[in-house]
Amino acid sequence: MSSQHVKRVDLIFEKIECRDVLKKIVDMEPDAISQEILDSDLKGRGGAGFPTGLKWRFAAKEKESIKYIICNADEGEPGTFKDREILDQVPGKVFCGMAIAGKAIGAKMGYVYLRGEYKFLIPKLNKELIEFHKTMDEFNQNFRIQIRLGSGAYICGEESALFESMEGKRGEPRNKPPYPTTSGLFGKPTVINNVETLVHTVMIMNYGAAHFRELGTKDSRGSKVFSISGDTPKAGIYELELGMTVDEFVNDFGDGDTKAVQVGGASGFCVPRKKFDETIIGFEGVPTGGSMKLFNSSRSMYNVLHNYLDFFTEESCGQCTPCRVGCQQLLKGVEAVKQGEKNSKYLDELVKLAKTMKRASKCGLGQSVGNAFGSIVENFKEEIIY
Amino acid sequence: MDTIIENELVRELANTHGRSRESLMPILQDLVVHNRFLSKQDMIDVARELDISAADVYGTATFYSFLDTEVRGKYVIRICKTISCAMKGKNEILGTIEEILKVKLGETTPDRKFSLLEANCIGWCHKAPAMLINDTPYTELTPRKVTEILREYIKN
């Protein structure tokens, strides 16, 4: 095993003077801010990877007087815990990123939607918010931020479900289009960014787009905060340069016996040992919101799959049939195969069902159940059957 | 008399958070802080205060796993059951708590001091197994550690 380390980066947690960044942006043309972010090629760090600068520009073009910035801190993907750490360590940078986004699109109001599981962070965030608002006043900026809490629903991390929740309703995703930049919270143009994405924008405005582009690859610029857990002696939070292969990652973080890595959480992909070499962690390979879970040879991949399906069955909002019924049937189906009530061919039927869910489900939840399902069944068929 | 006291709390919360639809979540969340769960009467009172239907309040409340509509204890324990915690001995922790509190998963102690529940990923995978007691996270649990934690809560 190579002792080589994947390159560590220290941008997200780097302590900087947010005042200096804010001072710089208050005099900038809004479009110049979006342009700088566009030039950096920053893609959303929540998992979906939409170009951040483009999102900002879309919202900036809307001719509404009321617009909103939302920081999506409803970090619920199994295996992801980086946003909690960012909010805990550098909350001022998160607020600063929201102010930058607000300036870029012309929004006066920002909200942090914090998952209920992280409620313990609120006193700290409120304290930091007082300082932030003082700085805003000093620079004659009337941008304000409020914190809203979730109440234990994974689906509310989906942007339109999050809006519904903030509006006091069940967190059921909306049809798209219209997209949030046209009609988001309360029907107003809304930019919703992941916690880490917002902090990246601060660092891009601080050091420039070119500095950000020095790291990573053509399709995946910059660095990313990874949440690493499972069978690893180095579980924790690491900021790494994008573009490494799973093999390089495992050499650094594995326990010497890694048989699979789940990249991107329960809604991501399972990469088996034989594909470590060829799989790049990034938008050109397997994208991830940061969740990296390692499994060694002592683990049953049936148990892993069962755990994920149980998760999705509970967290599906139940609004659309493909997802609601599909999750239940996948769970029942693998149980039936495992217990010998159905023969192994039935797995092919289940894979077809997962593909149908991808096409027919309303939102990202139902659409991505098939990622983990397909990749685990395909690569660990024996473990699912016997 | 109970109803009147509950009404006052609901009115107070509506005064604080407002009476529009988007005030609903903060009001329900605060009611849970006060009472650990949402009673039928509370939900009816909230509906009246916000001038929306009680079905809307109930529909919203039952969507969220932290907005309990069943009686809960003063301390709600939620043990994470998602993969990392499951891999790192969550069942052993659950068994230990069941033994100490003499309740099964999903139950509340007769003195209404503790409720024992499971939760999906609570975001502490690198320090598994983990649990929440009300809002406080506890991580890297062992049977011994969880016994000590509970001992403190039992004393209070």
mmCIF file with all atom_site columns, C-alpha atoms in Angstrom, chain B residues 60-116:
data_model
loop_
_atom_site.group_PDB
_atom_site.id
_atom_site.type_symbol
_atom_site.label_atom_id
_atom_site.label_alt_id
_atom_site.label_comp_id
_atom_site.label_asym_id
_atom_site.label_entity_id
_atom_site.label_seq_id
_atom_site.pdbx_PDB_ins_code
_atom_site.Cartn_x
_atom_site.Cartn_y
_atom_site.Cartn_z
_atom_site.occupancy
_atom_site.B_iso_or_equiv
_atom_site.pdbx_formal_charge
_atom_site.auth_seq_id
_atom_site.auth_comp_id
_atom_site.auth_asym_id
_atom_site.auth_atom_id
_atom_site.pdbx_PDB_model_num
ATOM 1  C CA . THR B 1 60  ? -47.888 19.548 8.654  1.00 0.00 ? 60  THR B CA 1
ATOM 2  C CA . ALA B 1 61  ? -47.059 18.214 12.110 1.00 0.00 ? 61  ALA B CA 1
ATOM 3  C CA . THR B 1 62  ? -47.253 14.561 11.121 1.00 0.00 ? 62  THR B CA 1
ATOM 4  C CA . PHE B 1 63  ? -44.895 15.103 8.192  1.00 0.00 ? 63  PHE B CA 1
ATOM 5  C CA . TYR B 1 64  ? -41.956 15.850 10.488 1.00 0.00 ? 64  TYR B CA 1
ATOM 6  C CA . SER B 1 65  ? -40.425 13.181 12.675 1.00 0.00 ? 65  SER B CA 1
ATOM 7  C CA . PHE B 1 66  ? -39.405 15.678 15.377 1.00 0.00 ? 66  PHE B CA 1
ATOM 8  C CA . LEU B 1 67  ? -42.940 17.074 15.691 1.00 0.00 ? 67  LEU B CA 1
ATOM 9  C CA . ASP B 1 68  ? -44.319 14.205 17.734 1.00 0.00 ? 68  ASP B CA 1
ATOM 10 C CA . THR B 1 69  ? -48.055 13.839 18.009 1.00 0.00 ? 69  THR B CA 1
ATOM 11 C CA . GLU B 1 70  ? -47.826 11.074 20.607 1.00 0.00 ? 70  GLU B CA 1
ATOM 12 C CA . VAL B 1 71  ? -47.067 11.556 24.279 1.00 0.00 ? 71  VAL B CA 1
ATOM 13 C CA . ARG B 1 72  ? -43.309 11.788 24.847 1.00 0.00 ? 72  ARG B CA 1
ATOM 14 C CA . GLY B 1 73  ? -41.191 11.928 27.946 1.00 0.00 ? 73  GLY B CA 1
ATOM 15 C CA . LYS B 1 74  ? -39.288 14.910 29.329 1.00 0.00 ? 74  LYS B CA 1
ATOM 16 C CA . TYR B 1 75  ? -36.165 13.524 27.673 1.00 0.00 ? 75  TYR B CA 1
ATOM 17 C CA . VAL B 1 76  ? -36.523 12.135 24.169 1.00 0.00 ? 76  VAL B CA 1
ATOM 18 C CA . ILE B 1 77  ? -33.667 9.830  23.253 1.00 0.00 ? 77  ILE B CA 1
ATOM 19 C CA . ARG B 1 78  ? -33.120 9.319  19.528 1.00 0.00 ? 78  ARG B CA 1
ATOM 20 C CA . ILE B 1 79  ? -30.511 6.767  18.590 1.00 0.00 ? 79  ILE B CA 1
ATOM 21 C CA . CYS B 1 80  ? -29.120 7.032  15.092 1.00 0.00 ? 80  CYS B CA 1
ATOM 22 C CA . LYS B 1 81  ? -29.828 3.855  13.123 1.00 0.00 ? 81  LYS B CA 1
ATOM 23 C CA . THR B 1 82  ? -28.234 4.769  9.804  1.00 0.00 ? 82  THR B CA 1
ATOM 24 C CA . ILE B 1 83  ? -25.382 2.766  8.352  1.00 0.00 ? 83  ILE B CA 1
ATOM 25 C CA . SER B 1 84  ? -22.272 4.089  10.181 1.00 0.00 ? 84  SER B CA 1
ATOM 26 C CA . CYS B 1 85  ? -23.941 3.917  13.565 1.00 0.00 ? 85  CYS B CA 1
ATOM 27 C CA . ALA B 1 86  ? -25.456 0.521  12.686 1.00 0.00 ? 86  ALA B CA 1
ATOM 28 C CA . MET B 1 87  ? -21.941 -0.710 11.791 1.00 0.00 ? 87  MET B CA 1
ATOM 29 C CA . LYS B 1 88  ? -20.400 0.617  14.987 1.00 0.00 ? 88  LYS B CA 1
ATOM 30 C CA . GLY B 1 89  ? -22.631 -1.042 17.550 1.00 0.00 ? 89  GLY B CA 1
ATOM 31 C CA . LYS B 1 90  ? -25.879 0.915  17.647 1.00 0.00 ? 90  LYS B CA 1
ATOM 32 C CA . ASN B 1 91  ? -27.847 -2.209 18.627 1.00 0.00 ? 91  ASN B CA 1
ATOM 33 C CA . GLU B 1 92  ? -25.683 -2.755 21.670 1.00 0.00 ? 92  GLU B CA 1
ATOM 34 C CA . ILE B 1 93  ? -26.309 0.817  22.795 1.00 0.00 ? 93  ILE B CA 1
ATOM 35 C CA . LEU B 1 94  ? -30.025 0.414  22.215 1.00 0.00 ? 94  LEU B CA 1
ATOM 36 C CA . GLY B 1 95  ? -30.040 -2.809 24.262 1.00 0.00 ? 95  GLY B CA 1
ATOM 37 C CA . THR B 1 96  ? -28.189 -1.102 27.101 1.00 0.00 ? 96  THR B CA 1
ATOM 38 C CA . ILE B 1 97  ? -30.673 1.770  27.229 1.00 0.00 ? 97  ILE B CA 1
ATOM 39 C CA . GLU B 1 98  ? -33.658 -0.598 27.060 1.00 0.00 ? 98  GLU B CA 1
ATOM 40 C CA . GLU B 1 99  ? -32.253 -2.462 30.017 1.00 0.00 ? 99  GLU B CA 1
ATOM 41 C CA . ILE B 1 100 ? -31.583 0.649  32.100 1.00 0.00 ? 100 ILE B CA 1
ATOM 42 C CA . LEU B 1 101 ? -34.910 2.360  31.404 1.00 0.00 ? 101 LEU B CA 1
ATOM 43 C CA . LYS B 1 102 ? -36.946 -0.862 31.262 1.00 0.00 ? 102 LYS B CA 1
ATOM 44 C CA . VAL B 1 103 ? -38.665 0.241  28.071 1.00 0.00 ? 103 VAL B CA 1
ATOM 45 C CA . LYS B 1 104 ? -38.588 -1.028 24.508 1.00 0.00 ? 104 LYS B CA 1
ATOM 46 C CA . LEU B 1 105 ? -37.826 1.015  21.422 1.00 0.00 ? 105 LEU B CA 1
ATOM 47 C CA . GLY B 1 106 ? -40.692 3.420  20.731 1.00 0.00 ? 106 GLY B CA 1
ATOM 48 C CA . GLU B 1 107 ? -41.909 3.439  24.320 1.00 0.00 ? 107 GLU B CA 1
ATOM 49 C CA . THR B 1 108 ? -42.034 6.070  27.060 1.00 0.00 ? 108 THR B CA 1
ATOM 50 C CA . THR B 1 109 ? -41.298 5.327  30.701 1.00 0.00 ? 109 THR B CA 1
ATOM 51 C CA . PRO B 1 110 ? -44.418 5.270  32.946 1.00 0.00 ? 110 PRO B CA 1
ATOM 52 C CA . ASP B 1 111 ? -43.171 8.382  34.806 1.00 0.00 ? 111 ASP B CA 1
ATOM 53 C CA . ARG B 1 112 ? -42.974 10.162 31.409 1.00 0.00 ? 112 ARG B CA 1
ATOM 54 C CA . LYS B 1 113 ? -39.365 11.008 31.974 1.00 0.00 ? 113 LYS B CA 1
ATOM 55 C CA . PHE B 1 114 ? -37.832 9.210  28.960 1.00 0.00 ? 114 PHE B CA 1
ATOM 56 C CA . SER B 1 115 ? -38.903 8.210  25.473 1.00 0.00 ? 115 SER B CA 1
ATOM 57 C CA . LEU B 1 116 ? -36.690 5.880  23.462 1.00 0.00 ? 116 LEU B CA 1
#
